[in-house]
Structure formats: C-alpha cells, structure tokens
Coordinates of C-alpha atoms and ligand atoms in Angstrom, one line a residue:
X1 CA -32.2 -11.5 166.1
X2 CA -32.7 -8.6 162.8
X3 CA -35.6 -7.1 163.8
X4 CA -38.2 -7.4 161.6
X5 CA -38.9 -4.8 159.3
X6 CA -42.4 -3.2 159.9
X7 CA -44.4 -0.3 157.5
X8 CA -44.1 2.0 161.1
X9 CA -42.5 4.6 162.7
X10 CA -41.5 4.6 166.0
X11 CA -41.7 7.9 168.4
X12 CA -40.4 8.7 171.6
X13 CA -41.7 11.6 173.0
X14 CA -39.0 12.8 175.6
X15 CA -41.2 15.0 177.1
X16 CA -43.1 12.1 178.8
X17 CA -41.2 9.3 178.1
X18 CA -44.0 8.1 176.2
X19 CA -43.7 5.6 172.9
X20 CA -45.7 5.7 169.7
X21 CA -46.4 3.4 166.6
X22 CA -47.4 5.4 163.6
X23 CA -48.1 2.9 160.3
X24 CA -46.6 4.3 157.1
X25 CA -48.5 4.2 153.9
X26 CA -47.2 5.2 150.7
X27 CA -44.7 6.6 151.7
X28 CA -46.8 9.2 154.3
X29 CA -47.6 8.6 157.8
X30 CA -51.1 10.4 158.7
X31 CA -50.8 13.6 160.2
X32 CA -54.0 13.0 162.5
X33 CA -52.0 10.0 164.2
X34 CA -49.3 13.0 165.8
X35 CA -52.3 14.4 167.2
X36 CA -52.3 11.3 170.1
X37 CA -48.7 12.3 171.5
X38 CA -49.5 14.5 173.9
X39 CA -47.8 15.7 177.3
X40 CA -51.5 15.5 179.2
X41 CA -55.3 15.3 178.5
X42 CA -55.9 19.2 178.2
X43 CA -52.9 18.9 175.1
X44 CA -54.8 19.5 171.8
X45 CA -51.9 16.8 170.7
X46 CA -49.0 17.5 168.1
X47 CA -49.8 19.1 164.7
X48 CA -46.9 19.3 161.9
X49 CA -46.3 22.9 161.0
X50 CA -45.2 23.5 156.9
X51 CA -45.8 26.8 155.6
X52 CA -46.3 26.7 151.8
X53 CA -46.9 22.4 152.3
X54 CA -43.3 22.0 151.4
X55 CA -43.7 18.5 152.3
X56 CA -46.8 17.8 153.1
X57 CA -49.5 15.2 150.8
X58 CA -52.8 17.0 150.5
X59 CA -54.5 14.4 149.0
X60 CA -53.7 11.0 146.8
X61 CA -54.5 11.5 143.0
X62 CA -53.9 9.5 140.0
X63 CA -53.8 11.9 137.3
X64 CA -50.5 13.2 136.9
X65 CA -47.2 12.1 137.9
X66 CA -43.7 13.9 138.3
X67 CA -40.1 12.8 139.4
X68 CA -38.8 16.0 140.2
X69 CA -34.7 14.6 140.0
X70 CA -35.4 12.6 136.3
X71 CA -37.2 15.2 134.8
X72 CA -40.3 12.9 134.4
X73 CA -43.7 13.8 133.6
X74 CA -46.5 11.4 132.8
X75 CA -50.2 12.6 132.4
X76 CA -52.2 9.0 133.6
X77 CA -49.2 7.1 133.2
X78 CA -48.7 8.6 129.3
X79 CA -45.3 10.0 128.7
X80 CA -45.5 13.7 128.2
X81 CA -42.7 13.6 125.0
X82 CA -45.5 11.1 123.3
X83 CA -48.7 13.1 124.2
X84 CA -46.8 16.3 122.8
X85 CA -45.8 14.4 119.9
X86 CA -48.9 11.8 119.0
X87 CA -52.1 13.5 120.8
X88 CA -54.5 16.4 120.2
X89 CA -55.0 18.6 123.1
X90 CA -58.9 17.6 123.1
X91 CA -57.3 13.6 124.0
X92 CA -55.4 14.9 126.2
X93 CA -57.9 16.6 128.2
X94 CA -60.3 13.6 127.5
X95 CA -57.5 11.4 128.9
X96 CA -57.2 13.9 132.1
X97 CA -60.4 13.6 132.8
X98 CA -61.7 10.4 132.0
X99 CA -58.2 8.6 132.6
X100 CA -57.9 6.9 129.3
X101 CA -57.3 7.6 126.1
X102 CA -60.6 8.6 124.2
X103 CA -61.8 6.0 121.4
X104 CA -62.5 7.1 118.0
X105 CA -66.6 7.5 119.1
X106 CA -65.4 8.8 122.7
X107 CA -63.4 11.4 121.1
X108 CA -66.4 12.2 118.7
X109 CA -68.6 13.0 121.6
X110 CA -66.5 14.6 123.7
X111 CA -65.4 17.3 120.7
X112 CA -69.2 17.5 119.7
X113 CA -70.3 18.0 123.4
X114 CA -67.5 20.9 123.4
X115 CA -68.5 22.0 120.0
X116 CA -72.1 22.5 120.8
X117 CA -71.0 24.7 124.2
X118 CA -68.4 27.0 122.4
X119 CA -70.8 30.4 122.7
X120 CA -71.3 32.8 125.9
X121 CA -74.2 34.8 126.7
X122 CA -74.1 38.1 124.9
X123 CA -74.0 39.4 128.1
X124 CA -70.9 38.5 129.0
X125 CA -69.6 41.4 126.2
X126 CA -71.5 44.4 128.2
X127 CA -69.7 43.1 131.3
X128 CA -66.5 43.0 129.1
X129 CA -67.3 46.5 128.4
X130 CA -67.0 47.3 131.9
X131 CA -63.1 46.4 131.9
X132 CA -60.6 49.4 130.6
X133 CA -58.9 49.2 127.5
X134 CA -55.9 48.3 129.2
X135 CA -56.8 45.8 131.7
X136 CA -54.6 43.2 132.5
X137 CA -56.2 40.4 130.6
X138 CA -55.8 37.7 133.8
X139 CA -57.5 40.2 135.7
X140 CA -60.1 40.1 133.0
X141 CA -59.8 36.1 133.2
X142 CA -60.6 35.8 136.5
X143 CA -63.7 38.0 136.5
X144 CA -65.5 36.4 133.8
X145 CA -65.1 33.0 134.2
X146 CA -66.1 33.8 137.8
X147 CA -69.2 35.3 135.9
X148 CA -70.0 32.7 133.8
X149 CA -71.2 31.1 137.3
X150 CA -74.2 33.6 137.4
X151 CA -75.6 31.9 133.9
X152 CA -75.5 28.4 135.0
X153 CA -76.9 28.5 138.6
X154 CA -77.7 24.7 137.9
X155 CA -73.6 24.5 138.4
X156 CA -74.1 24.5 142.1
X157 CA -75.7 20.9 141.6
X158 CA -72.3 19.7 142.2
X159 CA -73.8 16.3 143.6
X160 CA -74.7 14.8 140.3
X161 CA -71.8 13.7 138.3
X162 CA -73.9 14.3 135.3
X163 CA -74.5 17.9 136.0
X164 CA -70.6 18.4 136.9
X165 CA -69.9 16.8 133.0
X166 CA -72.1 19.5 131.2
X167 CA -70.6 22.4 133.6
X168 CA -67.5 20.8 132.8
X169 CA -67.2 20.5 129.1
X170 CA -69.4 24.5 129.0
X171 CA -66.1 25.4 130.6
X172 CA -63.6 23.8 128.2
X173 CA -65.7 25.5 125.2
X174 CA -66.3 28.9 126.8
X175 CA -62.7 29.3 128.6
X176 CA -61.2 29.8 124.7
X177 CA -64.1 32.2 123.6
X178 CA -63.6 34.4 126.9
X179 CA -60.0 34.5 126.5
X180 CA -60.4 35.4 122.6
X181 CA -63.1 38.5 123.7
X182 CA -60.8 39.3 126.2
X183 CA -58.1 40.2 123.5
X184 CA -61.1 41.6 121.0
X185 CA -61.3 44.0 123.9
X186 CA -58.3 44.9 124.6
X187 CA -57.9 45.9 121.0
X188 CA -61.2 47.3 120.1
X189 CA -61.9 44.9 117.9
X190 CA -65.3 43.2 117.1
X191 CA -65.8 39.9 118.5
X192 CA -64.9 37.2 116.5
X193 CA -67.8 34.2 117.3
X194 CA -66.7 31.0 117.9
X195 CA -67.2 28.8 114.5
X196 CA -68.0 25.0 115.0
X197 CA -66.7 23.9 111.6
X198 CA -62.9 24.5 113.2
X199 CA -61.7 22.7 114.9
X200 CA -60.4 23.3 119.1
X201 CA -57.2 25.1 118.5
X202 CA -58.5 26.4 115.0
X203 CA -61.6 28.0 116.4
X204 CA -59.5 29.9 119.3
X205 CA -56.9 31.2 116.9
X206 CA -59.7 32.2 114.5
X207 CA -61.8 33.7 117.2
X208 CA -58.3 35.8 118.4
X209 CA -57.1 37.2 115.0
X210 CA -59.4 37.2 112.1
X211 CA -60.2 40.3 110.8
X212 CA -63.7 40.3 109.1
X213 CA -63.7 36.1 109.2
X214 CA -60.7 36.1 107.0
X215 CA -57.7 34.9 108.3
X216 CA -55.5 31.9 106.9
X217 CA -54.9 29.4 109.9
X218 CA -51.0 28.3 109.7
X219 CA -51.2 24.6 110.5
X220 CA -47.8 24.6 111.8
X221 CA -48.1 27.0 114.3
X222 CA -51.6 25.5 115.8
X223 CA -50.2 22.9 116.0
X224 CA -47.2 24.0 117.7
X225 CA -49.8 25.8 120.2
X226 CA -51.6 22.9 120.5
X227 CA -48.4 21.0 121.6
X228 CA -48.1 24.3 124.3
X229 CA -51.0 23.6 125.5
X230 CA -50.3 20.0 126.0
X231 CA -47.4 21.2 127.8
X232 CA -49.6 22.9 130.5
X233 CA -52.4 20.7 130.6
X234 CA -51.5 19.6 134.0
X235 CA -49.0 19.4 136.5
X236 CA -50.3 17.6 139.8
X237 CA -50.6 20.1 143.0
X238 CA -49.3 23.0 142.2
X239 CA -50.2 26.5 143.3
X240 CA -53.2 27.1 140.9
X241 CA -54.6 23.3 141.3
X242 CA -54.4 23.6 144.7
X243 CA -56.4 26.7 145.3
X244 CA -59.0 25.3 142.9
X245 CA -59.3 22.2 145.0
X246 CA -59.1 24.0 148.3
X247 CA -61.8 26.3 146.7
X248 CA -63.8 23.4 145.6
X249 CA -63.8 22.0 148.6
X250 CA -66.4 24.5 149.5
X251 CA -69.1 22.9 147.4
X252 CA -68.9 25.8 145.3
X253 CA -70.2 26.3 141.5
X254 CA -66.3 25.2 139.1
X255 CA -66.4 28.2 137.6
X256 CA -66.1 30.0 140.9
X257 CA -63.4 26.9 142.0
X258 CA -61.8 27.5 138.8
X259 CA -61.3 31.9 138.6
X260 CA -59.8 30.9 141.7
X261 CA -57.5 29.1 140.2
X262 CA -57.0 31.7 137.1
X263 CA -56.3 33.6 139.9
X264 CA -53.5 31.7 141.5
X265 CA -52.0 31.0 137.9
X266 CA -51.7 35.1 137.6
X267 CA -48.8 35.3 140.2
X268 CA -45.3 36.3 138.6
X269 CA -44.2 33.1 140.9
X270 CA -46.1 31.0 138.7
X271 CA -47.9 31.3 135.5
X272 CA -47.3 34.8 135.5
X273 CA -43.8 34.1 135.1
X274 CA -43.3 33.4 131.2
X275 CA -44.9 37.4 131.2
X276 CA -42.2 38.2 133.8
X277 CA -39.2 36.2 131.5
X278 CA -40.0 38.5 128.7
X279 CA -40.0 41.7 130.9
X280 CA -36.7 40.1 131.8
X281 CA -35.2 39.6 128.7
X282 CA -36.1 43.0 127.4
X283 CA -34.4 44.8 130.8
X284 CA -31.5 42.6 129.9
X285 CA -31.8 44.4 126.5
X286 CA -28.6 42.4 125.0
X287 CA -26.0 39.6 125.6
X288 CA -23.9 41.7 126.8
X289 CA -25.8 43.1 129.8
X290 CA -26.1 39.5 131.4
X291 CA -23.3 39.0 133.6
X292 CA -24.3 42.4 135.2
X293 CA -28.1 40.5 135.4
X294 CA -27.0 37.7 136.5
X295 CA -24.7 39.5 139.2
X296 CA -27.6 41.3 140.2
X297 CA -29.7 38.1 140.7
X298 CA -26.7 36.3 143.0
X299 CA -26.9 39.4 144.9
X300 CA -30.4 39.0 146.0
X301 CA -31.8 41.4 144.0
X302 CA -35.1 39.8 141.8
X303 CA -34.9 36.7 140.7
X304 CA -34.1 34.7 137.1
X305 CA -37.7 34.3 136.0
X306 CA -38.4 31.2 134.1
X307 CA -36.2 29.5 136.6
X308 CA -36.5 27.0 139.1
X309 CA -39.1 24.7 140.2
X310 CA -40.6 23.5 143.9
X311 CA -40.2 19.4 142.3
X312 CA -37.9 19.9 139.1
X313 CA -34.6 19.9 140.3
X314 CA -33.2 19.3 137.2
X315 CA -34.1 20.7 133.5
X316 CA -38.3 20.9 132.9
X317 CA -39.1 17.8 130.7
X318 CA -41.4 20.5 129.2
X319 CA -39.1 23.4 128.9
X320 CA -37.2 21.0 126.9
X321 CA -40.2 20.0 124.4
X322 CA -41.4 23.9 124.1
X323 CA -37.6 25.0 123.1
X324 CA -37.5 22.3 120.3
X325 CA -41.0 23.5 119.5
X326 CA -39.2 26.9 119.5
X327 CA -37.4 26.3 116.4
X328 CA -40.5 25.0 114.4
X329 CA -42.4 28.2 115.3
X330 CA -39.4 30.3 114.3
X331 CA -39.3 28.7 110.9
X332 CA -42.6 30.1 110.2
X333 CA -42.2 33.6 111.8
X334 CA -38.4 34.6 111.9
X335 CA -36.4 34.4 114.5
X336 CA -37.5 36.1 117.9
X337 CA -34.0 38.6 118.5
X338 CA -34.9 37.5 122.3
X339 CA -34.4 33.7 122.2
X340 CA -30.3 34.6 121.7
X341 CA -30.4 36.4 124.7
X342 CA -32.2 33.3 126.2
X343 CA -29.7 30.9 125.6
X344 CA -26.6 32.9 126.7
X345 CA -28.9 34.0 129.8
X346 CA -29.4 29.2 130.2
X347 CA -25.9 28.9 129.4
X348 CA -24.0 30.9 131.9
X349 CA -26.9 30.1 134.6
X350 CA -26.0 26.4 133.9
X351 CA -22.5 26.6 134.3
X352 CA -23.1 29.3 137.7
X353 CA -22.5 27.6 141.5
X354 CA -25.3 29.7 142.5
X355 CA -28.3 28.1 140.0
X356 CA -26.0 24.6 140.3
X357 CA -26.3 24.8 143.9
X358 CA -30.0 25.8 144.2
X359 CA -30.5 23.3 141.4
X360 CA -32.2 26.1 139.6
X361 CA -32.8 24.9 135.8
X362 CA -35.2 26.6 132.9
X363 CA -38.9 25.4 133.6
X364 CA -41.5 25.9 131.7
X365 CA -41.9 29.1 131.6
X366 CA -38.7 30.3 130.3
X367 CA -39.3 29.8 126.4
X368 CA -43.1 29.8 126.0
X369 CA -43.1 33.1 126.2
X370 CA -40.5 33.6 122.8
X371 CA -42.8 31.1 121.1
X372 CA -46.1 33.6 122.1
X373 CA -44.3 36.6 121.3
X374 CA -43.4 35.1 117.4
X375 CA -46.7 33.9 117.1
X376 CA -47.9 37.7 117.9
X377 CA -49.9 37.3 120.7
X378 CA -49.0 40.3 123.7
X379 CA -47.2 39.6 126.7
X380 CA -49.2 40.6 128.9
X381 CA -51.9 38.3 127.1
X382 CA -49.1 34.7 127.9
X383 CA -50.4 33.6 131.1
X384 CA -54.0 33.7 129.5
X385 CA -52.3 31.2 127.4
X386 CA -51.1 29.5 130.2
X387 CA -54.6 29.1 131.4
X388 CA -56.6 27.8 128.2
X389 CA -53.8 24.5 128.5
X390 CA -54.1 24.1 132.5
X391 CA -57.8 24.3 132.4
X392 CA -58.1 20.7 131.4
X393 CA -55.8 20.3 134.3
X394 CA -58.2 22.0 137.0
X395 CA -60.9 20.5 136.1
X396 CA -59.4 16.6 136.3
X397 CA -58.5 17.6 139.9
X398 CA -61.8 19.2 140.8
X399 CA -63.5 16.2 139.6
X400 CA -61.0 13.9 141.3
X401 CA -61.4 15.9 144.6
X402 CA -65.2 15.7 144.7
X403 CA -65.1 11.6 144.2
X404 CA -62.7 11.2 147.0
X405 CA -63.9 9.6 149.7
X406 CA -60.8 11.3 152.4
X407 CA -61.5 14.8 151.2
X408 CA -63.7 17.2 152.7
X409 CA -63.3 21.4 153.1
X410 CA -60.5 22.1 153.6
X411 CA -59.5 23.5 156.7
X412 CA -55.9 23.6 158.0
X413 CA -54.7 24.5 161.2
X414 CA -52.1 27.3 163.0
X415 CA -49.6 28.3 165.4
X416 CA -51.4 30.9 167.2
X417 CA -48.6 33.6 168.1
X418 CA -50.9 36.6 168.8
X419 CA -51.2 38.2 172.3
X420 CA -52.8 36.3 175.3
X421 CA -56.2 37.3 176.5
X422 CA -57.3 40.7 177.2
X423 CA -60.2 43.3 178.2
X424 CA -61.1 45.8 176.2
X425 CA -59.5 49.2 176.5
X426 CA -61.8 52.1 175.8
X427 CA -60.6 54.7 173.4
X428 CA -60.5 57.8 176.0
X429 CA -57.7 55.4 177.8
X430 CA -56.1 54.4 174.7
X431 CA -52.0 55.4 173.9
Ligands
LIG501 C1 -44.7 27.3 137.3 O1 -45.6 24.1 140.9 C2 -45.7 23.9 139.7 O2 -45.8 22.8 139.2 C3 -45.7 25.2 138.9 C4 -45.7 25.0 137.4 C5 -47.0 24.3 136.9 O3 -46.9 23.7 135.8 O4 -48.0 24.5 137.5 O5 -44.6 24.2 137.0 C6 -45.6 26.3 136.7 O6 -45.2 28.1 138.2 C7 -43.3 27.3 137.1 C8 -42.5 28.2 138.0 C9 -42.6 29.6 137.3 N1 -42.0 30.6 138.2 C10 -40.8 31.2 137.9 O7 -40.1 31.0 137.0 C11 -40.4 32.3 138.9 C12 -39.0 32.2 139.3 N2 -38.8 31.0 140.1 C13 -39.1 31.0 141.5 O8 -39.5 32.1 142.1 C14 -39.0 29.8 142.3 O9 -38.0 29.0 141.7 C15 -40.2 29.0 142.4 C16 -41.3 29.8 142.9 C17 -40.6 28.4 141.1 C18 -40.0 27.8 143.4 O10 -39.8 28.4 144.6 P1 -39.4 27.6 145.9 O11 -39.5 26.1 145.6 O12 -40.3 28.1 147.0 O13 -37.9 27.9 146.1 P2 -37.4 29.1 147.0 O14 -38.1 30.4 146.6 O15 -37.4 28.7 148.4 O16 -35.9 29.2 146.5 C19 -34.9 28.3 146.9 C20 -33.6 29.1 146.8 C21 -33.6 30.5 147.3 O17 -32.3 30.9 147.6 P3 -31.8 30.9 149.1 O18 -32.8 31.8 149.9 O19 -31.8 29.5 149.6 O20 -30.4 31.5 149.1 O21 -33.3 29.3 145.4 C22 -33.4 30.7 145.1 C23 -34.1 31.4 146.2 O22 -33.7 32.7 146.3 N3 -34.2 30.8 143.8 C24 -33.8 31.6 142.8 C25 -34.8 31.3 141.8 N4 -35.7 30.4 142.3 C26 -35.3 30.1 143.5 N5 -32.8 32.5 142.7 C27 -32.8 33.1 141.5 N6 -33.7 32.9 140.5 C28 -34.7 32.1 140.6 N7 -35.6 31.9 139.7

C-alpha cells in the first residue's frame, strides 16, 4: 500500500534510536521543533548551525520576490522590467510600502507628505562640518542619518503605526538632502536647499549640482537615475535589510535601524562593490590587461567585483535593465572609455569554467557604476547612490518586521568552542 504522502519529515536520531515527526510548511520546517531530539533531559536539544544563514528563513515577507535560477525579480508581485519601465520611483516606494500601487490621490499625498519633510535641521551642517574634506561619504551616511535620530526623539514611539509613517516618509525626504550635503561637503560647496517645486529625483539632482540655483535638469538622465534607483529599491534579505531588521528588532528609533543598514550596504561585498568594479576596471587599465586579471582572479587572488550573487545564479535581471539603461545615458554624455573594458572583462568571464562553474554572472553592481561615473557623480560617492534607491527597501522591511506577529529581537544562538571552566590565575603566576 503507497504510503501516503504527508507535509512531514521523518527523523531517526541514531544516537537513541529515537523517531521524530517534524511538519513542513512552505517549504521550511521550524527550527525550534530540532530542539526536542535530544540524547537525555540535561540535552539543551539540537540547534541547526549556518554561518552567514546560507539556508536558513529569517522571517516570511511579502514584499519582494526572487528566483535566483530564472533571473526573476518582482517587487509585490510587479515585474521589475515593467516597474523600471512604467513607474516613478516615488510608486515604487509607495507600492513597497503600502503593497499596492498608489492611486492618483494616494500618490498625491504620499509626494506632498515627502515634499513637506524634504529639509534637515541646520544643525545637521555644523555636524557636517565635523567630517574631513575627504571623508568617505558612506561613512558620512551612516553618521547622519544615525543623527537625524537625535531631532525626532518622538521616533522611538515605534508602537504607533502613525508615528512610524511620519518617521518614515521624514526619512525618504531627508535621506536625498543628506546625501546631497554630503557631496556639497566634500566639495566645498554651499548647500544647495531642497526646492519643493521639483520634483523627487529633480530636487536631489538639483540639490547635488547646481551652482548658484542654476543648473538645467537633463530629463533623460533623471530619468535614467530614477530607473537606477528602481533597480535597488529592494531586494528581499540581503546583507543591508537584514541588519536593519536585526537592528530593528531592538525597538530602536529607524533612523538608528536604518545607518545600520547604510552601514551594511558600505561593504565592498555588497553595495560597496559598484565603487570596487570601477577601482577594478581602472587597475585593469585596458583590454588588453584582462586575461592577466582574470588569471589573477582564478588564482585566488581578489575577486571579479560586480560578480556573483548569494540567489542569482544566472545573469541579474537588473544588471540587465541598468546596461540597456547604459546606452541611453551614454547618448547624452559620451561614451564612458570604461564600459569597453566591461564588456570584454563579461565576455571572457562568461565563456570561463571558473565563473561557469561558480555560476558567477554580472549583478547589479557591475554597470551602475559606468552609468554614475558618465553622469559625473565620484566613485567613491556610488554606493551613496546605492543607498538613496534601497532606502525605500529598508524601510518596507522595517515596517513589515514590526507587524509580524513571529518576530521578536533577534537573538541567535552558538557553538561554544572556547575553553572549559577555569579559576583565575593571578598575574604574579601568569606565563
Ligand atoms: C549586492 O544579497 C543581495 O541581494 C545583495 C544585492 C542587493 O541588491 O542587496 O544584490 C547587492 O551586494 C550584489 C553583490 C555585490 N558584490 C560583489 O560584486 C562582490 C563580488 N562578489 C562576491 O564577493 C560574491 O559573489 C558575493 C558576496 C556577492 C556572494 O558571495 P557568496 O554567495 O558568499 O559566495 P562565495 O563567496 O561563497 O563564493 C562561492 C565561490 C567561491 O569559490 P570557491 O571558494 O568555491 O572556489 O565563488 C567564488 C568564491 O571564491 N566567487 C568569486 C566571486 N564571487 C564568488 N570568484 C571571483 N569573483 C567573484 N566575484
């Protein structure tokens, strides 16, 4: 007789003989359930150990979705090649949030809400002051939006979803002012205040590179960093989102859950990397100095930045969009001299046993960076970029994470491997 099939998994724990029933549940059985097999009563029970959560579902969420072999990515069920092409980045992050796409007067509010937010406290420019001329602008990121927390101590009220909306739209109209005074100070220039007859994307460019409130917007290049940002807005648990959720989990202020999470992002391993593909590309220096690079890289020695992906094993649906978006840019601004380099550097990786192998393929990363360079903002300035479109991103999760019901702080567990109890040694007998 077949037996019949049943949503559990059956364990045999050899060292007892014992048998266990686990249910499975999309796709997940609960780690908490291991912690019944154990050998006797003083056993704290079986834990799963996975450094880095390789495998391991932190939480459930609903926001964004990603089939790491297809190459799929869908932002509340939305395609991301239609959001690029049809939406603003404003519906986008109303759609991240709220889960739908904004109505006409849902939109309205949402942009005026933003709108009326878009200035900082003036004291947030003497604390600028404080940085060097040539601080790393993440690191500049991370301490004022971790700032901004000190203005709104109401932002601690993270009980009322009322309050967490106004903290929540200040911070998508004050993340694109900081990150605009952060590049006014890194080039001694005035500050540029935000003006709320642009619009989003037209207010940040405006606020980055007028000179004496004259500078002539290029509509095909906001829009092209509009469609960037898109690109970013979110991108389920990844490094950055997780930290801000871990950090959230605290019941801390979302600015101080979200410089976490600017924080995160600044890793070379993450959003630091479309900095780290330009350093790349000019240490290649020309076509001809790849095969050497790329020897070097099989070798063990640093990595192809811009390449690879914990899910995508096959090409970033959003590296894809960003090189078409490439060629728009370039139309306006001449061709960046780096982008051939680019494209040799894809095409022999693509055709290598070592990248096929690892099923290493561009990610997103690898041509934002061109795109930033030809629209003349400074490398070292990219992964600020980076963080203006995930922003959107962190807070959807935040806000998801403080309505679920599972979640609480999080807290994981170890494999203790340090020594076994022992008295002190006082220092006259120490070796
Ligand atoms: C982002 O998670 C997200 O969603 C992130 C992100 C988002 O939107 O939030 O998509 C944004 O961070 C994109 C990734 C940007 N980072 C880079 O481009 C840096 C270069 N790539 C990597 O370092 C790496 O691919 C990661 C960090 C992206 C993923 O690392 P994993 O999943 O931990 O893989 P791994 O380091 O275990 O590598 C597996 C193998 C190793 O080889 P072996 O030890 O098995 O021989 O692949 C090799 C690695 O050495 N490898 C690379 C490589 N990436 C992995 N070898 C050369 N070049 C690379 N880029």
């Amino acid at each position: 007789m077949a037996l019949m099939a049943k949503d559990t998994l059956s364990i045999t724990d050899n060292r007892t003989g014992k048998s266990y029933e686990l249910p499975i549940a999309e796709g997940t059985i609960k780690a908490v359930d291991l912690r019944n097999i154990k050998v006797d009563d003083d056993d704290f029970g079986l834990m799963t150990y996975d450094p880095a959560f390789m495998n391991t579902a932190a939480c459930r969420s609903a926001i964004t979705f990603i089939d790491g072999d297809r190459g799929i990515l869908r932002y509340r069920g939305y395609p991301i090649e239609q959001l690029a092409e049809k939406a603003t980045f404003l519906e986008v992050a109303y759609l991240l949030a709220e889960g739908e796409l904004p109505t006409q007067a849902q939109l309205d509010k949402w942009t005026n809400d933003i709108k009326y937010h878009t200035y900082v406290h003036t004291n947030i420019i003497k604390f600028l002051e404080g940085f060097r001329y040539d601080a790393h602008p993440m690191g500049m990121m991370v301490g004022t939006v971790a700032a901004l927390s000190t203005f709104y101590p109401a932002a601690k009220n993270i009980a009322d979803p009322a309050n967490r909306y106004v903290q929540r739209i200040r911070l998508m109209a004050k993340f694109p002012t900081l990150a605009a005074f952060i590049f006014r100070h890194s080039r001694g220039l005035p500050y540029e205040f935000p003006r709320n007859d642009l619009d989003y994307i037209g207010n940040y460019v405006n606020m980055m590179f007028s000179i004496g409130g004259l500078h002539k917007p290029n509509k095909v290049l906001q829009r092209a960093l509009e469609i960037l940002l898109i690109l970013h807005a979110d991108h389920e648990q990844n490094c950055s989102t997780s930290a801000v959720r871990s950090v959230g989990s605290s019941h801390v202020d979302p600015y101080s859950a979200v410089s976490s999470g600017v924080a995160a992002l600044y890793g070379p391993l993450h959003g630091g990397a479309n900095e780290a593909v330009l350093e790349m590309l000019d240490e290649i220096g020309d076509k001809k100095q790849i095969p050497a690079f790329i020897a070097k890289v099989k070798a063990g020695e640093g990595r192809l930045m811009g390449f690879g992906h914990r899910v995508y094993k096959s090409y970033d649906p959003r590296a894809k969009l960003i090189k078409k978006t490439a060629y728009d840019v370039f139309a306006e601004t001449g061709l960046n001299p780096k982008l051939e380099i680019a494209l040799e550097l894809e095409r022999i990786a693509l055709e290598d046993e070592y990248f096929i192998k690892r099923k290493l393929y561009p990610n997103v990363d690898f041509y934002s960076g061109l795109i930033y360079q030809a629209m003349s903002y400074p490398t070292d300035y990219f992964t600020v970029l980076f963080a203006v479109g995930r922003l959107p991103g962190w807070l959807a999760q935040w806000e998801e994470m403080l309505s679920d019901k599972d979640q609480k702080i999080a807290r994981p567990r170890q494999i203790y491997t340090g020594p076994a109890a022992r008295d002190f040694v006082p220092i006259v007998a120490r070796k």
